[in-house]
């Protein structure tokens, strides 16, 4: 169970079933047995869109980012604010940049220019952009798949600090990792997964 304002750490070695569980929670796979509940109501997701609509956002290890595109374009990925109407409707890049600058500033990432390529950011900063994107777009449950696995100590600490901020904002966070040293400082609840159990 994941509760608002709580970080639930899911620990397990490679092959323990963490990825399968993530894909089930995020609507990629349909469970073969058992039941999922959101706000006390049973749900079955047949697509990731249904999970997103229920407020469940997943940040996978690959981050789903396009390195040569700007931070702003990666932050919105098709959900940019627009201005005008009809054939004159277009992306409001000034507003989009301001939102990105504000959202990243709240988590301690100061970008000189939101139009710079996201690939110029450090791994930890890109991870935080992906998390901030999910939070901004309405996530109530945040599933993080090994968010610190490929990061150095400093970058991992940036991500862990932001996970703690997400908890303080009232989000339920499911933090999947094989590294107890990253889970222990921020976790409220711990579950060990071994061969799917």
PDB file of C-alpha atoms in Angstrom, residues 9-158:
ATOM      1  CA  UNK A   9      10.595   1.578  -0.649  1.00  0.00           C
ATOM      2  CA  UNK A  10      10.450  -1.607  -2.680  1.00  0.00           C
ATOM      3  CA  UNK A  11      13.760  -3.431  -2.459  1.00  0.00           C
ATOM      4  CA  UNK A  12      15.024  -6.445  -4.347  1.00  0.00           C
ATOM      5  CA  UNK A  13      17.856  -7.791  -6.433  1.00  0.00           C
ATOM      6  CA  UNK A  14      17.789  -7.960 -10.215  1.00  0.00           C
ATOM      7  CA  UNK A  15      15.181 -10.497 -11.310  1.00  0.00           C
ATOM      8  CA  UNK A  16      13.144 -10.143  -8.106  1.00  0.00           C
ATOM      9  CA  UNK A  17      10.067  -8.922  -9.993  1.00  0.00           C
ATOM     10  CA  UNK A  18      10.350  -5.184  -9.384  1.00  0.00           C
ATOM     11  CA  UNK A  19       9.983  -4.250 -13.064  1.00  0.00           C
ATOM     12  CA  UNK A  20       6.978  -6.528 -13.517  1.00  0.00           C
ATOM     13  CA  UNK A  21       5.282  -4.959 -10.502  1.00  0.00           C
ATOM     14  CA  UNK A  22       6.013  -1.453 -11.801  1.00  0.00           C
ATOM     15  CA  UNK A  23       4.555  -2.291 -15.201  1.00  0.00           C
ATOM     16  CA  UNK A  24       1.446  -3.723 -13.563  1.00  0.00           C
ATOM     17  CA  UNK A  25       0.932  -0.673 -11.330  1.00  0.00           C
ATOM     18  CA  UNK A  26       1.443   1.677 -14.278  1.00  0.00           C
ATOM     19  CA  UNK A  27      -0.968  -0.119 -16.626  1.00  0.00           C
ATOM     20  CA  UNK A  28       1.558  -1.678 -19.000  1.00  0.00           C
ATOM     21  CA  UNK A  29       0.630  -5.215 -17.849  1.00  0.00           C
ATOM     22  CA  UNK A  30      -2.737  -6.461 -16.600  1.00  0.00           C
ATOM     23  CA  UNK A  31      -2.416  -8.495 -13.384  1.00  0.00           C
ATOM     24  CA  UNK A  32      -3.206 -12.206 -13.645  1.00  0.00           C
ATOM     25  CA  UNK A  33      -4.442 -12.292 -10.066  1.00  0.00           C
ATOM     26  CA  UNK A  34      -4.938 -10.015  -7.076  1.00  0.00           C
ATOM     27  CA  UNK A  35      -6.594  -6.615  -6.895  1.00  0.00           C
ATOM     28  CA  UNK A  36      -5.381  -3.010  -7.021  1.00  0.00           C
ATOM     29  CA  UNK A  37      -7.177  -0.204  -5.220  1.00  0.00           C
ATOM     30  CA  UNK A  38      -7.022   3.535  -5.769  1.00  0.00           C
ATOM     31  CA  UNK A  39      -8.704   5.664  -3.106  1.00  0.00           C
ATOM     32  CA  UNK A  40     -10.272   2.495  -1.694  1.00  0.00           C
ATOM     33  CA  UNK A  41     -11.915   1.513  -4.979  1.00  0.00           C
ATOM     34  CA  UNK A  42     -10.855  -1.546  -7.004  1.00  0.00           C
ATOM     35  CA  UNK A  43      -9.284  -0.683 -10.364  1.00  0.00           C
ATOM     36  CA  UNK A  44      -7.943  -2.540 -13.364  1.00  0.00           C
ATOM     37  CA  UNK A  45      -5.716  -0.656 -15.762  1.00  0.00           C
ATOM     38  CA  UNK A  46      -5.526  -1.835 -19.351  1.00  0.00           C
ATOM     39  CA  UNK A  47      -3.240   0.992 -20.476  1.00  0.00           C
ATOM     40  CA  UNK A  48      -0.720   3.457 -19.035  1.00  0.00           C
ATOM     41  CA  UNK A  49      -3.156   6.277 -19.920  1.00  0.00           C
ATOM     42  CA  UNK A  50      -5.704   4.844 -17.458  1.00  0.00           C
ATOM     43  CA  UNK A  51      -3.069   4.781 -14.711  1.00  0.00           C
ATOM     44  CA  UNK A  52      -2.100   8.385 -15.499  1.00  0.00           C
ATOM     45  CA  UNK A  53      -5.744   9.437 -15.433  1.00  0.00           C
ATOM     46  CA  UNK A  54      -5.985   7.878 -11.957  1.00  0.00           C
ATOM     47  CA  UNK A  55      -3.002  10.005 -10.839  1.00  0.00           C
ATOM     48  CA  UNK A  56      -0.348   7.279 -11.001  1.00  0.00           C
ATOM     49  CA  UNK A  57       2.812   8.431 -12.777  1.00  0.00           C
ATOM     50  CA  UNK A  58       5.866   6.285 -13.354  1.00  0.00           C
ATOM     51  CA  UNK A  59       9.375   7.582 -13.923  1.00  0.00           C
ATOM     52  CA  UNK A  60      11.299   4.770 -15.598  1.00  0.00           C
ATOM     53  CA  UNK A  61      15.083   4.420 -15.637  1.00  0.00           C
ATOM     54  CA  UNK A  62      15.291   5.636 -19.248  1.00  0.00           C
ATOM     55  CA  UNK A  63      13.394   8.829 -18.229  1.00  0.00           C
ATOM     56  CA  UNK A  64      11.555   9.120 -21.576  1.00  0.00           C
ATOM     57  CA  UNK A  65      13.517  12.212 -22.546  1.00  0.00           C
ATOM     58  CA  UNK A  66      14.851  13.409 -25.856  1.00  0.00           C
ATOM     59  CA  UNK A  67      18.410  14.683 -25.170  1.00  0.00           C
ATOM     60  CA  UNK A  68      18.583  17.185 -28.054  1.00  0.00           C
ATOM     61  CA  UNK A  69      15.225  18.801 -27.244  1.00  0.00           C
ATOM     62  CA  UNK A  70      14.980  21.648 -24.770  1.00  0.00           C
ATOM     63  CA  UNK A  71      14.259  21.197 -21.089  1.00  0.00           C
ATOM     64  CA  UNK A  72      10.893  22.897 -21.648  1.00  0.00           C
ATOM     65  CA  UNK A  73       9.852  20.634 -24.534  1.00  0.00           C
ATOM     66  CA  UNK A  74      10.865  17.550 -22.495  1.00  0.00           C
ATOM     67  CA  UNK A  75       8.979  18.843 -19.465  1.00  0.00           C
ATOM     68  CA  UNK A  76       5.704  19.172 -21.376  1.00  0.00           C
ATOM     69  CA  UNK A  77       6.080  16.596 -24.201  1.00  0.00           C
ATOM     70  CA  UNK A  78       2.940  17.555 -26.093  1.00  0.00           C
ATOM     71  CA  UNK A  79       1.101  19.193 -23.191  1.00  0.00           C
ATOM     72  CA  UNK A  80       2.539  22.677 -23.644  1.00  0.00           C
ATOM     73  CA  UNK A  81       0.430  25.711 -22.762  1.00  0.00           C
ATOM     74  CA  UNK A  82      -1.058  27.287 -25.874  1.00  0.00           C
ATOM     75  CA  UNK A  83      -2.323  30.710 -26.853  1.00  0.00           C
ATOM     76  CA  UNK A  84      -4.638  31.835 -29.584  1.00  0.00           C
ATOM     77  CA  UNK A  85      -7.408  29.777 -31.119  1.00  0.00           C
ATOM     78  CA  UNK A  86      -8.266  28.060 -34.360  1.00  0.00           C
ATOM     79  CA  UNK A  87      -5.564  28.233 -37.032  1.00  0.00           C
ATOM     80  CA  UNK A  88      -3.694  30.868 -34.972  1.00  0.00           C
ATOM     81  CA  UNK A  89      -3.325  28.518 -31.986  1.00  0.00           C
ATOM     82  CA  UNK A  90       0.324  27.976 -31.038  1.00  0.00           C
ATOM     83  CA  UNK A  91       2.556  26.988 -28.153  1.00  0.00           C
ATOM     84  CA  UNK A  92       3.004  29.739 -25.569  1.00  0.00           C
ATOM     85  CA  UNK A  93       6.731  29.196 -25.124  1.00  0.00           C
ATOM     86  CA  UNK A  94       7.180  32.193 -22.817  1.00  0.00           C
ATOM     87  CA  UNK A  95       4.642  30.765 -20.341  1.00  0.00           C
ATOM     88  CA  UNK A  96       6.059  27.246 -20.754  1.00  0.00           C
ATOM     89  CA  UNK A  97       9.596  28.469 -20.013  1.00  0.00           C
ATOM     90  CA  UNK A  98       8.365  30.399 -16.958  1.00  0.00           C
ATOM     91  CA  UNK A  99       6.594  27.300 -15.598  1.00  0.00           C
ATOM     92  CA  UNK A 100       9.690  25.132 -16.091  1.00  0.00           C
ATOM     93  CA  UNK A 101      11.977  27.740 -14.530  1.00  0.00           C
ATOM     94  CA  UNK A 102       9.620  28.012 -11.530  1.00  0.00           C
ATOM     95  CA  UNK A 103       9.081  24.265 -11.065  1.00  0.00           C
ATOM     96  CA  UNK A 104      12.778  23.420 -11.296  1.00  0.00           C
ATOM     97  CA  UNK A 105      13.692  26.345  -9.048  1.00  0.00           C
ATOM     98  CA  UNK A 106      11.383  24.936  -6.365  1.00  0.00           C
ATOM     99  CA  UNK A 107      13.511  21.802  -6.225  1.00  0.00           C
ATOM    100  CA  UNK A 108      16.828  23.603  -6.288  1.00  0.00           C
ATOM    101  CA  UNK A 109      17.716  23.186  -9.958  1.00  0.00           C
ATOM    102  CA  UNK A 110      18.615  26.555 -11.385  1.00  0.00           C
ATOM    103  CA  UNK A 111      18.757  26.470 -15.161  1.00  0.00           C
ATOM    104  CA  UNK A 112      20.166  29.408 -17.045  1.00  0.00           C
ATOM    105  CA  UNK A 113      17.895  28.838 -20.001  1.00  0.00           C
ATOM    106  CA  UNK A 114      14.944  26.409 -20.120  1.00  0.00           C
ATOM    107  CA  UNK A 115      15.547  26.245 -23.887  1.00  0.00           C
ATOM    108  CA  UNK A 116      18.922  24.539 -23.421  1.00  0.00           C
ATOM    109  CA  UNK A 117      19.042  20.891 -24.457  1.00  0.00           C
ATOM    110  CA  UNK A 118      18.028  18.568 -21.630  1.00  0.00           C
ATOM    111  CA  UNK A 119      21.061  16.446 -22.516  1.00  0.00           C
ATOM    112  CA  UNK A 120      23.307  19.198 -21.097  1.00  0.00           C
ATOM    113  CA  UNK A 121      21.983  18.526 -17.578  1.00  0.00           C
ATOM    114  CA  UNK A 122      23.577  16.035 -15.206  1.00  0.00           C
ATOM    115  CA  UNK A 123      21.944  12.643 -14.726  1.00  0.00           C
ATOM    116  CA  UNK A 124      20.555  13.696 -11.355  1.00  0.00           C
ATOM    117  CA  UNK A 125      19.126  16.898 -12.782  1.00  0.00           C
ATOM    118  CA  UNK A 126      17.466  14.999 -15.653  1.00  0.00           C
ATOM    119  CA  UNK A 127      15.974  12.578 -13.119  1.00  0.00           C
ATOM    120  CA  UNK A 128      14.588  15.541 -11.150  1.00  0.00           C
ATOM    121  CA  UNK A 129      13.142  17.074 -14.334  1.00  0.00           C
ATOM    122  CA  UNK A 130      11.307  13.796 -15.013  1.00  0.00           C
ATOM    123  CA  UNK A 131       9.963  13.677 -11.447  1.00  0.00           C
ATOM    124  CA  UNK A 132       8.974  17.371 -11.489  1.00  0.00           C
ATOM    125  CA  UNK A 133       7.202  16.772 -14.818  1.00  0.00           C
ATOM    126  CA  UNK A 134       5.106  13.975 -13.298  1.00  0.00           C
ATOM    127  CA  UNK A 135       4.250  16.044 -10.223  1.00  0.00           C
ATOM    128  CA  UNK A 136       3.340  19.133 -12.260  1.00  0.00           C
ATOM    129  CA  UNK A 137       1.011  17.128 -14.484  1.00  0.00           C
ATOM    130  CA  UNK A 138      -1.045  15.906 -11.540  1.00  0.00           C
ATOM    131  CA  UNK A 139       0.547  12.758 -10.154  1.00  0.00           C
ATOM    132  CA  UNK A 140      -0.746  11.724  -6.737  1.00  0.00           C
ATOM    133  CA  UNK A 141       1.210   8.467  -6.710  1.00  0.00           C
ATOM    134  CA  UNK A 142       4.761   8.604  -8.000  1.00  0.00           C
ATOM    135  CA  UNK A 143       6.481   5.338  -8.946  1.00  0.00           C
ATOM    136  CA  UNK A 144      10.244   5.750  -9.294  1.00  0.00           C
ATOM    137  CA  UNK A 145      12.125   2.920 -11.000  1.00  0.00           C
ATOM    138  CA  UNK A 146      15.729   2.841  -9.745  1.00  0.00           C
ATOM    139  CA  UNK A 147      16.018   6.654  -9.832  1.00  0.00           C
ATOM    140  CA  UNK A 148      19.534   6.675  -8.341  1.00  0.00           C
ATOM    141  CA  UNK A 149      21.043   3.570  -9.957  1.00  0.00           C
ATOM    142  CA  UNK A 150      23.299   5.239 -12.537  1.00  0.00           C
ATOM    143  CA  UNK A 151      24.129   8.337 -10.484  1.00  0.00           C
ATOM    144  CA  UNK A 152      27.125   9.445  -8.471  1.00  0.00           C
ATOM    145  CA  UNK A 153      26.872  10.340  -4.786  1.00  0.00           C
ATOM    146  CA  UNK A 154      26.146  14.045  -5.327  1.00  0.00           C
ATOM    147  CA  UNK A 155      23.581  13.452  -8.084  1.00  0.00           C
ATOM    148  CA  UNK A 156      21.864  10.732  -6.037  1.00  0.00           C
ATOM    149  CA  UNK A 157      21.594  13.119  -3.081  1.00  0.00           C
ATOM    150  CA  UNK A 158      19.829  15.674  -5.322  1.00  0.00           C
TER     151      UNK A 158
END
